[in-house]
Amino acid sequence: MGGEGIPPEVHDAFDEWLLVLDGELPLVVDNQWFTLSAGEYVVVPRGKTHHVPPGSVGTLLLVDINAPTA
């Protein structure tokens, strides 16, 4: 990550799975803070506001899966 973060976003059409393969991912989902490390994942349900706060630097490798819900 370059330190700038990712601004808040909401996905109304799908859930979003974030799986960290390398590095650390600081993440805020509906005002709840997480720090995910390699091998950890989170599912952000559709309609939930989430963002990566600024300040993170270093290598981050992750898989981002978007899955429509029924």
PDB file of N, CA and C in Angstrom:
ATOM      1  N   MET A   1       0.854  -1.173   0.000  1.00  0.00           N
ATOM      2  CA  MET A   1       0.000   0.000   0.000  1.00  0.00           C
ATOM      3  C   MET A   1       0.896   1.231   0.000  1.00  0.00           C
ATOM      4  N   GLY A   2       0.423   2.259  -0.615  1.00  0.00           N
ATOM      5  CA  GLY A   2       1.203   3.472  -0.738  1.00  0.00           C
ATOM      6  C   GLY A   2       0.974   4.481   0.354  1.00  0.00           C
ATOM      7  N   GLY A   3       0.134   4.205   1.315  1.00  0.00           N
ATOM      8  CA  GLY A   3      -0.080   5.103   2.432  1.00  0.00           C
ATOM      9  C   GLY A   3      -1.312   5.971   2.327  1.00  0.00           C
ATOM     10  N   GLU A   4      -1.928   6.047   1.139  1.00  0.00           N
ATOM     11  CA  GLU A   4      -3.078   6.922   0.968  1.00  0.00           C
ATOM     12  C   GLU A   4      -4.401   6.286   1.386  1.00  0.00           C
ATOM     13  N   GLY A   5      -4.435   4.977   1.519  1.00  0.00           N
ATOM     14  CA  GLY A   5      -5.661   4.288   1.891  1.00  0.00           C
ATOM     15  C   GLY A   5      -6.616   4.173   0.721  1.00  0.00           C
ATOM     16  N   ILE A   6      -7.797   3.662   1.002  1.00  0.00           N
ATOM     17  CA  ILE A   6      -8.875   3.549   0.018  1.00  0.00           C
ATOM     18  C   ILE A   6     -10.103   4.172   0.658  1.00  0.00           C
ATOM     19  N   PRO A   7     -10.738   5.139  -0.006  1.00  0.00           N
ATOM     20  CA  PRO A   7     -11.872   5.838   0.599  1.00  0.00           C
ATOM     21  C   PRO A   7     -13.073   4.916   0.817  1.00  0.00           C
ATOM     22  N   PRO A   8     -14.010   5.330   1.678  1.00  0.00           N
ATOM     23  CA  PRO A   8     -15.195   4.518   1.950  1.00  0.00           C
ATOM     24  C   PRO A   8     -15.959   4.175   0.668  1.00  0.00           C
ATOM     25  N   GLU A   9     -16.444   2.932   0.638  1.00  0.00           N
ATOM     26  CA  GLU A   9     -17.260   2.471  -0.482  1.00  0.00           C
ATOM     27  C   GLU A   9     -18.309   1.498   0.019  1.00  0.00           C
ATOM     28  N   VAL A  10     -19.361   1.340  -0.775  1.00  0.00           N
ATOM     29  CA  VAL A  10     -20.459   0.422  -0.463  1.00  0.00           C
ATOM     30  C   VAL A  10     -20.802  -0.323  -1.746  1.00  0.00           C
ATOM     31  N   HIS A  11     -21.009  -1.624  -1.636  1.00  0.00           N
ATOM     32  CA  HIS A  11     -21.435  -2.421  -2.786  1.00  0.00           C
ATOM     33  C   HIS A  11     -22.834  -2.951  -2.483  1.00  0.00           C
ATOM     34  N   ASP A  12     -23.816  -2.495  -3.240  1.00  0.00           N
ATOM     35  CA  ASP A  12     -25.196  -2.912  -2.996  1.00  0.00           C
ATOM     36  C   ASP A  12     -25.563  -4.207  -3.706  1.00  0.00           C
ATOM     37  N   ALA A  13     -24.772  -4.604  -4.702  1.00  0.00           N
ATOM     38  CA  ALA A  13     -25.135  -5.759  -5.514  1.00  0.00           C
ATOM     39  C   ALA A  13     -24.412  -7.045  -5.131  1.00  0.00           C
ATOM     40  N   PHE A  14     -23.389  -6.954  -4.280  1.00  0.00           N
ATOM     41  CA  PHE A  14     -22.621  -8.169  -3.995  1.00  0.00           C
ATOM     42  C   PHE A  14     -21.910  -8.088  -2.652  1.00  0.00           C
ATOM     43  N   ASP A  15     -21.620  -9.282  -2.093  1.00  0.00           N
ATOM     44  CA  ASP A  15     -20.720  -9.407  -0.950  1.00  0.00           C
ATOM     45  C   ASP A  15     -19.288  -9.332  -1.488  1.00  0.00           C
ATOM     46  N   GLU A  16     -18.361  -8.913  -0.641  1.00  0.00           N
ATOM     47  CA  GLU A  16     -16.958  -8.839  -1.051  1.00  0.00           C
ATOM     48  C   GLU A  16     -16.109  -9.633  -0.062  1.00  0.00           C
ATOM     49  N   TRP A  17     -15.366 -10.608  -0.568  1.00  0.00           N
ATOM     50  CA  TRP A  17     -14.450 -11.411   0.237  1.00  0.00           C
ATOM     51  C   TRP A  17     -13.044 -10.874   0.021  1.00  0.00           C
ATOM     52  N   LEU A  18     -12.312 -10.654   1.098  1.00  0.00           N
ATOM     53  CA  LEU A  18     -10.929 -10.194   1.019  1.00  0.00           C
ATOM     54  C   LEU A  18     -10.050 -11.202   1.748  1.00  0.00           C
ATOM     55  N   LEU A  19      -9.173 -11.863   1.016  1.00  0.00           N
ATOM     56  CA  LEU A  19      -8.254 -12.866   1.552  1.00  0.00           C
ATOM     57  C   LEU A  19      -6.836 -12.329   1.425  1.00  0.00           C
ATOM     58  N   VAL A  20      -6.147 -12.181   2.547  1.00  0.00           N
ATOM     59  CA  VAL A  20      -4.781 -11.656   2.546  1.00  0.00           C
ATOM     60  C   VAL A  20      -3.804 -12.810   2.326  1.00  0.00           C
ATOM     61  N   LEU A  21      -2.979 -12.683   1.291  1.00  0.00           N
ATOM     62  CA  LEU A  21      -1.963 -13.691   0.994  1.00  0.00           C
ATOM     63  C   LEU A  21      -0.604 -13.312   1.572  1.00  0.00           C
ATOM     64  N   ASP A  22      -0.310 -12.003   1.623  1.00  0.00           N
ATOM     65  CA  ASP A  22       0.968 -11.531   2.152  1.00  0.00           C
ATOM     66  C   ASP A  22       0.787 -10.106   2.656  1.00  0.00           C
ATOM     67  N   GLY A  23       1.432  -9.783   3.762  1.00  0.00           N
ATOM     68  CA  GLY A  23       1.344  -8.445   4.336  1.00  0.00           C
ATOM     69  C   GLY A  23       0.197  -8.332   5.332  1.00  0.00           C
ATOM     70  N   GLU A  24      -0.199  -7.096   5.621  1.00  0.00           N
ATOM     71  CA  GLU A  24      -1.303  -6.827   6.540  1.00  0.00           C
ATOM     72  C   GLU A  24      -2.274  -5.852   5.895  1.00  0.00           C
ATOM     73  N   LEU A  25      -3.560  -6.085   6.138  1.00  0.00           N
ATOM     74  CA  LEU A  25      -4.619  -5.225   5.619  1.00  0.00           C
ATOM     75  C   LEU A  25      -5.389  -4.610   6.778  1.00  0.00           C
ATOM     76  N   PRO A  26      -5.203  -3.314   7.035  1.00  0.00           N
ATOM     77  CA  PRO A  26      -6.074  -2.642   7.991  1.00  0.00           C
ATOM     78  C   PRO A  26      -7.379  -2.329   7.264  1.00  0.00           C
ATOM     79  N   LEU A  27      -8.502  -2.602   7.904  1.00  0.00           N
ATOM     80  CA  LEU A  27      -9.797  -2.454   7.248  1.00  0.00           C
ATOM     81  C   LEU A  27     -10.823  -2.001   8.269  1.00  0.00           C
ATOM     82  N   VAL A  28     -11.694  -1.099   7.855  1.00  0.00           N
ATOM     83  CA  VAL A  28     -12.794  -0.638   8.700  1.00  0.00           C
ATOM     84  C   VAL A  28     -14.094  -1.003   7.995  1.00  0.00           C
ATOM     85  N   VAL A  29     -14.956  -1.788   8.681  1.00  0.00           N
ATOM     86  CA  VAL A  29     -16.253  -2.183   8.151  1.00  0.00           C
ATOM     87  C   VAL A  29     -17.309  -1.727   9.144  1.00  0.00           C
ATOM     88  N   ASP A  30     -18.183  -0.810   8.702  1.00  0.00           N
ATOM     89  CA  ASP A  30     -19.220  -0.260   9.583  1.00  0.00           C
ATOM     90  C   ASP A  30     -18.649   0.189  10.924  1.00  0.00           C
ATOM     91  N   ASN A  31     -17.568   0.933  10.871  1.00  0.00           N
ATOM     92  CA  ASN A  31     -16.888   1.494  12.050  1.00  0.00           C
ATOM     93  C   ASN A  31     -16.227   0.453  12.949  1.00  0.00           C
ATOM     94  N   GLN A  32     -16.116  -0.787  12.509  1.00  0.00           N
ATOM     95  CA  GLN A  32     -15.389  -1.815  13.253  1.00  0.00           C
ATOM     96  C   GLN A  32     -14.034  -2.024  12.571  1.00  0.00           C
ATOM     97  N   TRP A  33     -12.945  -1.888  13.353  1.00  0.00           N
ATOM     98  CA  TRP A  33     -11.583  -1.980  12.817  1.00  0.00           C
ATOM     99  C   TRP A  33     -11.075  -3.416  12.848  1.00  0.00           C
ATOM    100  N   PHE A  34     -10.410  -3.813  11.766  1.00  0.00           N
ATOM    101  CA  PHE A  34      -9.775  -5.122  11.645  1.00  0.00           C
ATOM    102  C   PHE A  34      -8.342  -4.918  11.159  1.00  0.00           C
ATOM    103  N   THR A  35      -7.462  -5.817  11.521  1.00  0.00           N
ATOM    104  CA  THR A  35      -6.147  -5.910  10.895  1.00  0.00           C
ATOM    105  C   THR A  35      -5.968  -7.365  10.501  1.00  0.00           C
ATOM    106  N   LEU A  36      -6.003  -7.617   9.209  1.00  0.00           N
ATOM    107  CA  LEU A  36      -5.899  -8.976   8.697  1.00  0.00           C
ATOM    108  C   LEU A  36      -4.470  -9.262   8.271  1.00  0.00           C
ATOM    109  N   SER A  37      -3.988 -10.450   8.600  1.00  0.00           N
ATOM    110  CA  SER A  37      -2.648 -10.904   8.225  1.00  0.00           C
ATOM    111  C   SER A  37      -2.758 -12.034   7.216  1.00  0.00           C
ATOM    112  N   ALA A  38      -1.622 -12.459   6.689  1.00  0.00           N
ATOM    113  CA  ALA A  38      -1.585 -13.533   5.699  1.00  0.00           C
ATOM    114  C   ALA A  38      -2.360 -14.748   6.190  1.00  0.00           C
ATOM    115  N   GLY A  39      -3.235 -15.270   5.332  1.00  0.00           N
ATOM    116  CA  GLY A  39      -4.050 -16.432   5.662  1.00  0.00           C
ATOM    117  C   GLY A  39      -5.401 -16.086   6.257  1.00  0.00           C
ATOM    118  N   GLU A  40      -5.638 -14.828   6.570  1.00  0.00           N
ATOM    119  CA  GLU A  40      -6.918 -14.412   7.155  1.00  0.00           C
ATOM    120  C   GLU A  40      -7.795 -13.760   6.084  1.00  0.00           C
ATOM    121  N   TYR A  41      -9.114 -13.827   6.311  1.00  0.00           N
ATOM    122  CA  TYR A  41     -10.044 -13.214   5.367  1.00  0.00           C
ATOM    123  C   TYR A  41     -11.213 -12.590   6.114  1.00  0.00           C
ATOM    124  N   VAL A  42     -11.922 -11.752   5.396  1.00  0.00           N
ATOM    125  CA  VAL A  42     -13.136 -11.147   5.921  1.00  0.00           C
ATOM    126  C   VAL A  42     -14.149 -11.109   4.783  1.00  0.00           C
ATOM    127  N   VAL A  43     -15.422 -11.239   5.133  1.00  0.00           N
ATOM    128  CA  VAL A  43     -16.500 -11.070   4.170  1.00  0.00           C
ATOM    129  C   VAL A  43     -17.215  -9.770   4.519  1.00  0.00           C
ATOM    130  N   VAL A  44     -17.221  -8.845   3.579  1.00  0.00           N
ATOM    131  CA  VAL A  44     -17.942  -7.587   3.763  1.00  0.00           C
ATOM    132  C   VAL A  44     -19.306  -7.764   3.097  1.00  0.00           C
ATOM    133  N   PRO A  45     -20.392  -7.852   3.888  1.00  0.00           N
ATOM    134  CA  PRO A  45     -21.718  -8.047   3.293  1.00  0.00           C
ATOM    135  C   PRO A  45     -22.129  -6.849   2.433  1.00  0.00           C
ATOM    136  N   ARG A  46     -22.921  -7.128   1.414  1.00  0.00           N
ATOM    137  CA  ARG A  46     -23.405  -6.032   0.573  1.00  0.00           C
ATOM    138  C   ARG A  46     -24.115  -4.992   1.437  1.00  0.00           C
ATOM    139  N   GLY A  47     -23.977  -3.751   1.049  1.00  0.00           N
ATOM    140  CA  GLY A  47     -24.620  -2.670   1.771  1.00  0.00           C
ATOM    141  C   GLY A  47     -23.829  -2.133   2.950  1.00  0.00           C
ATOM    142  N   LYS A  48     -22.686  -2.734   3.275  1.00  0.00           N
ATOM    143  CA  LYS A  48     -21.868  -2.286   4.412  1.00  0.00           C
ATOM    144  C   LYS A  48     -20.759  -1.346   3.931  1.00  0.00           C
ATOM    145  N   THR A  49     -20.637  -0.207   4.576  1.00  0.00           N
ATOM    146  CA  THR A  49     -19.575   0.743   4.260  1.00  0.00           C
ATOM    147  C   THR A  49     -18.246   0.192   4.765  1.00  0.00           C
ATOM    148  N   HIS A  50     -17.221   0.296   3.938  1.00  0.00           N
ATOM    149  CA  HIS A  50     -15.897  -0.187   4.334  1.00  0.00           C
ATOM    150  C   HIS A  50     -14.824   0.652   3.654  1.00  0.00           C
ATOM    151  N   HIS A  51     -13.646   0.710   4.306  1.00  0.00           N
ATOM    152  CA  HIS A  51     -12.514   1.438   3.733  1.00  0.00           C
ATOM    153  C   HIS A  51     -11.210   0.969   4.358  1.00  0.00           C
ATOM    154  N   VAL A  52     -10.132   1.280   3.654  1.00  0.00           N
ATOM    155  CA  VAL A  52      -8.784   1.048   4.174  1.00  0.00           C
ATOM    156  C   VAL A  52      -8.270   2.401   4.638  1.00  0.00           C
ATOM    157  N   PRO A  53      -7.974   2.542   5.939  1.00  0.00           N
ATOM    158  CA  PRO A  53      -7.528   3.840   6.446  1.00  0.00           C
ATOM    159  C   PRO A  53      -6.156   4.221   5.888  1.00  0.00           C
ATOM    160  N   PRO A  54      -5.882   5.521   5.774  1.00  0.00           N
ATOM    161  CA  PRO A  54      -4.572   5.960   5.305  1.00  0.00           C
ATOM    162  C   PRO A  54      -3.476   5.603   6.304  1.00  0.00           C
ATOM    163  N   GLY A  55      -2.253   5.542   5.809  1.00  0.00           N
ATOM    164  CA  GLY A  55      -1.111   5.310   6.686  1.00  0.00           C
ATOM    165  C   GLY A  55      -0.447   3.966   6.512  1.00  0.00           C
ATOM    166  N   SER A  56      -1.114   3.021   5.839  1.00  0.00           N
ATOM    167  CA  SER A  56      -0.515   1.703   5.636  1.00  0.00           C
ATOM    168  C   SER A  56       0.527   1.767   4.536  1.00  0.00           C
ATOM    169  N   VAL A  57       1.671   1.178   4.805  1.00  0.00           N
ATOM    170  CA  VAL A  57       2.722   1.106   3.795  1.00  0.00           C
ATOM    171  C   VAL A  57       3.284  -0.303   3.783  1.00  0.00           C
ATOM    172  N   GLY A  58       3.888  -0.676   2.678  1.00  0.00           N
ATOM    173  CA  GLY A  58       4.484  -1.995   2.579  1.00  0.00           C
ATOM    174  C   GLY A  58       3.758  -2.851   1.561  1.00  0.00           C
ATOM    175  N   THR A  59       4.194  -4.092   1.477  1.00  0.00           N
ATOM    176  CA  THR A  59       3.640  -5.022   0.508  1.00  0.00           C
ATOM    177  C   THR A  59       2.322  -5.587   1.005  1.00  0.00           C
ATOM    178  N   LEU A  60       1.343  -5.629   0.124  1.00  0.00           N
ATOM    179  CA  LEU A  60       0.065  -6.268   0.417  1.00  0.00           C
ATOM    180  C   LEU A  60      -0.354  -7.044  -0.816  1.00  0.00           C
ATOM    181  N   LEU A  61      -0.583  -8.336  -0.637  1.00  0.00           N
ATOM    182  CA  LEU A  61      -1.072  -9.185  -1.713  1.00  0.00           C
ATOM    183  C   LEU A  61      -2.363  -9.805  -1.217  1.00  0.00           C
ATOM    184  N   LEU A  62      -3.453  -9.567  -1.955  1.00  0.00           N
ATOM    185  CA  LEU A  62      -4.730 -10.121  -1.512  1.00  0.00           C
ATOM    186  C   LEU A  62      -5.557 -10.571  -2.690  1.00  0.00           C
ATOM    187  N   VAL A  63      -6.546 -11.405  -2.391  1.00  0.00           N
ATOM    188  CA  VAL A  63      -7.534 -11.842  -3.363  1.00  0.00           C
ATOM    189  C   VAL A  63      -8.831 -11.149  -2.991  1.00  0.00           C
ATOM    190  N   ASP A  64      -9.455 -10.493  -3.966  1.00  0.00           N
ATOM    191  CA  ASP A  64     -10.709  -9.767  -3.769  1.00  0.00           C
ATOM    192  C   ASP A  64     -11.767 -10.452  -4.621  1.00  0.00           C
ATOM    193  N   ILE A  65     -12.759 -11.075  -3.971  1.00  0.00           N
ATOM    194  CA  ILE A  65     -13.803 -11.820  -4.671  1.00  0.00           C
ATOM    195  C   ILE A  65     -15.127 -11.121  -4.444  1.00  0.00           C
ATOM    196  N   ASN A  66     -15.837 -10.854  -5.535  1.00  0.00           N
ATOM    197  CA  ASN A  66     -17.156 -10.239  -5.466  1.00  0.00           C
ATOM    198  C   ASN A  66     -18.188 -11.286  -5.846  1.00  0.00           C
ATOM    199  N   ALA A  67     -19.151 -11.529  -4.959  1.00  0.00           N
ATOM    200  CA  ALA A  67     -20.130 -12.573  -5.199  1.00  0.00           C
ATOM    201  C   ALA A  67     -21.540 -12.035  -4.998  1.00  0.00           C
ATOM    202  N   PRO A  68     -22.358 -12.006  -6.069  1.00  0.00           N
ATOM    203  CA  PRO A  68     -23.738 -11.563  -5.900  1.00  0.00           C
ATOM    204  C   PRO A  68     -24.466 -12.454  -4.901  1.00  0.00           C
ATOM    205  N   THR A  69     -25.344 -11.858  -4.128  1.00  0.00           N
ATOM    206  CA  THR A  69     -26.127 -12.636  -3.171  1.00  0.00           C
ATOM    207  C   THR A  69     -27.504 -12.899  -3.742  1.00  0.00           C
ATOM    208  N   ALA A  70     -28.094 -13.990  -3.311  1.00  0.00           N
ATOM    209  CA  ALA A  70     -29.414 -14.368  -3.820  1.00  0.00           C
ATOM    210  C   ALA A  70     -30.502 -13.565  -3.159  1.00  0.00           C
TER     211      ALA A  70
END
